[in-house]
CSV table of C-alpha atoms in Angstrom, one decimal:
chain,number,residue,atom,x,y,z
E,1,MET,CA,-6.1,2.1,9.4
E,2,PRO,CA,-2.4,2.8,7.6
E,3,VAL,CA,0.0,5.4,9.4
E,4,VAL,CA,2.6,7.0,6.9
E,5,HIS,CA,5.3,8.7,8.4
E,6,VAL,CA,7.4,11.1,5.5
E,7,THR,CA,10.3,11.9,7.1
E,8,ALA,CA,11.6,14.2,3.9
E,9,PRO,CA,12.5,18.3,3.5
E,10,VAL,CA,9.7,20.5,3.5
E,11,PRO,CA,8.5,20.6,-0.2
E,12,GLY,CA,7.1,24.2,-0.6
E,13,SER,CA,4.4,26.1,0.6
E,14,ALA,CA,2.0,24.4,2.7
E,15,ALA,CA,-0.5,24.0,-0.4
E,16,GLU,CA,2.4,21.4,-2.1
E,17,THR,CA,3.2,19.9,1.6
E,18,ALA,CA,-0.6,19.1,1.7
E,19,ALA,CA,-0.3,17.8,-2.0
E,20,ALA,CA,2.6,15.7,-1.7
E,21,LEU,CA,1.1,13.8,1.4
E,22,ALA,CA,-2.3,13.6,0.0
E,23,ALA,CA,-0.9,12.2,-3.0
E,24,VAL,CA,1.2,9.5,-0.5
E,25,ALA,CA,-2.0,8.6,0.9
E,26,HIS,CA,-4.3,7.8,-2.1
E,27,ALA,CA,-1.8,5.7,-3.5
E,28,VAL,CA,-1.3,3.3,-0.5
E,29,ALA,CA,-5.4,3.7,-0.3
E,30,ALA,CA,-5.7,2.7,-4.0
E,31,ALA,CA,-3.2,-0.5,-3.5
E,32,LEU,CA,-5.0,-1.3,-0.4
E,33,GLY,CA,-9.0,-0.8,-1.7
E,34,LEU,CA,-9.3,1.4,0.7
E,35,ALA,CA,-10.7,5.5,0.9
E,36,ASP,CA,-8.1,8.1,0.9
E,37,ALA,CA,-9.4,9.3,4.6
E,38,ASP,CA,-8.5,5.8,5.8
E,39,VAL,CA,-5.0,6.4,5.7
E,40,TYR,CA,-3.1,9.1,8.4
E,41,CYS,CA,-0.1,10.9,6.3
E,42,ALA,CA,2.1,13.2,8.3
E,43,LEU,CA,5.6,14.8,7.1
E,44,VAL,CA,8.3,14.7,10.1
E,45,PRO,CA,11.2,17.6,8.6
E,46,VAL,CA,14.7,17.1,8.1
E,47,THR,CA,16.9,19.6,7.7
E,48,ALA,CA,20.2,17.7,7.5
E,49,ALA,CA,21.3,14.5,7.1
E,50,SER,CA,24.8,12.4,6.7
E,51,LEU,CA,26.0,9.2,4.8
E,52,GLY,CA,28.5,8.2,7.4
E,53,ALA,CA,30.6,11.6,7.7
E,54,GLU,CA,29.9,13.0,4.7
E,55,ALA,CA,26.7,15.8,4.6
E,56,VAL,CA,24.6,14.7,2.0
E,57,ARG,CA,21.2,15.7,0.8
E,58,PRO,CA,18.0,14.2,2.9
E,59,TRP,CA,16.7,11.4,1.2
E,60,PRO,CA,13.3,11.1,1.4
E,61,VAL,CA,11.6,8.4,3.5
E,62,ALA,CA,8.1,7.0,4.4
E,63,ILE,CA,7.7,4.4,6.9
E,64,VAL,CA,4.3,2.4,6.3
E,65,HIS,CA,2.7,1.7,10.0
E,66,GLY,CA,0.1,-0.9,9.3
E,67,ALA,CA,-1.8,-4.5,10.0
E,68,ALA,CA,-0.2,-7.3,7.5
E,69,ARG,CA,-1.6,-7.5,4.1
E,70,PRO,CA,-1.2,-9.2,1.4
E,71,PRO,CA,2.6,-8.9,-0.1
E,72,GLU,CA,1.5,-8.3,-3.6
E,73,ARG,CA,-0.8,-5.1,-2.1
E,74,THR,CA,2.0,-3.7,0.1
E,75,ALA,CA,4.6,-4.0,-2.9
E,76,GLU,CA,2.1,-2.0,-5.3
E,77,ALA,CA,1.6,0.7,-2.5
E,78,LEU,CA,5.5,0.5,-1.5
E,79,ASP,CA,6.5,1.1,-5.3
E,80,ALA,CA,3.8,3.9,-6.0
E,81,VAL,CA,4.8,6.1,-2.9
E,82,GLY,CA,8.8,5.7,-3.7
E,83,ALA,CA,7.9,6.8,-7.0
E,84,ILE,CA,6.0,9.6,-5.2
E,85,LEU,CA,8.8,10.7,-3.2
E,86,ALA,CA,11.1,10.7,-6.1
E,87,ARG,CA,8.8,12.8,-8.3
E,88,VAL,CA,8.1,15.6,-5.5
E,89,TRP,CA,11.6,15.4,-3.8
E,90,ASP,CA,13.5,15.5,-7.6
E,91,CYS,CA,15.2,13.1,-7.0
E,92,PRO,CA,16.3,9.4,-8.4
E,93,ARG,CA,13.6,6.9,-7.6
E,94,GLU,CA,17.1,5.0,-6.4
E,95,ALA,CA,17.1,7.8,-3.5
E,96,THR,CA,13.9,7.2,-2.1
E,97,TRP,CA,12.9,4.6,1.0
E,98,ALA,CA,9.5,2.9,1.6
E,99,GLN,CA,8.9,0.5,3.9
E,100,TRP,CA,5.7,-1.2,5.5
E,101,VAL,CA,5.8,-2.2,9.0
E,102,THR,CA,3.7,-4.3,10.9
E,103,ARG,CA,3.0,-4.4,14.6
E,104,GLU,CA,4.7,-7.2,16.9
E,105,ARG,CA,2.0,-9.0,19.0
């Protein structure tokens, strides 16, 4: 089961936040051939960020924790997640970060 942590400002109401997380979970599930309910997604709210010493608007970041998968599937998932982050948090795609992390054994 992939676990996704989205670190970003709260995007709006509880319903808007739930919809954003559902979209991220769906994107990961679709890329991997899973059911939406097979992907856990949580928002880690961020209120401030800096680039060096300069205060900046927080970038939306998604870290997907999961088993190793075919590289083309993880790339598809991460591309879709990045596009969702850019849309929901109204920022350029280049201002998002999505990464797949596998557990070391």
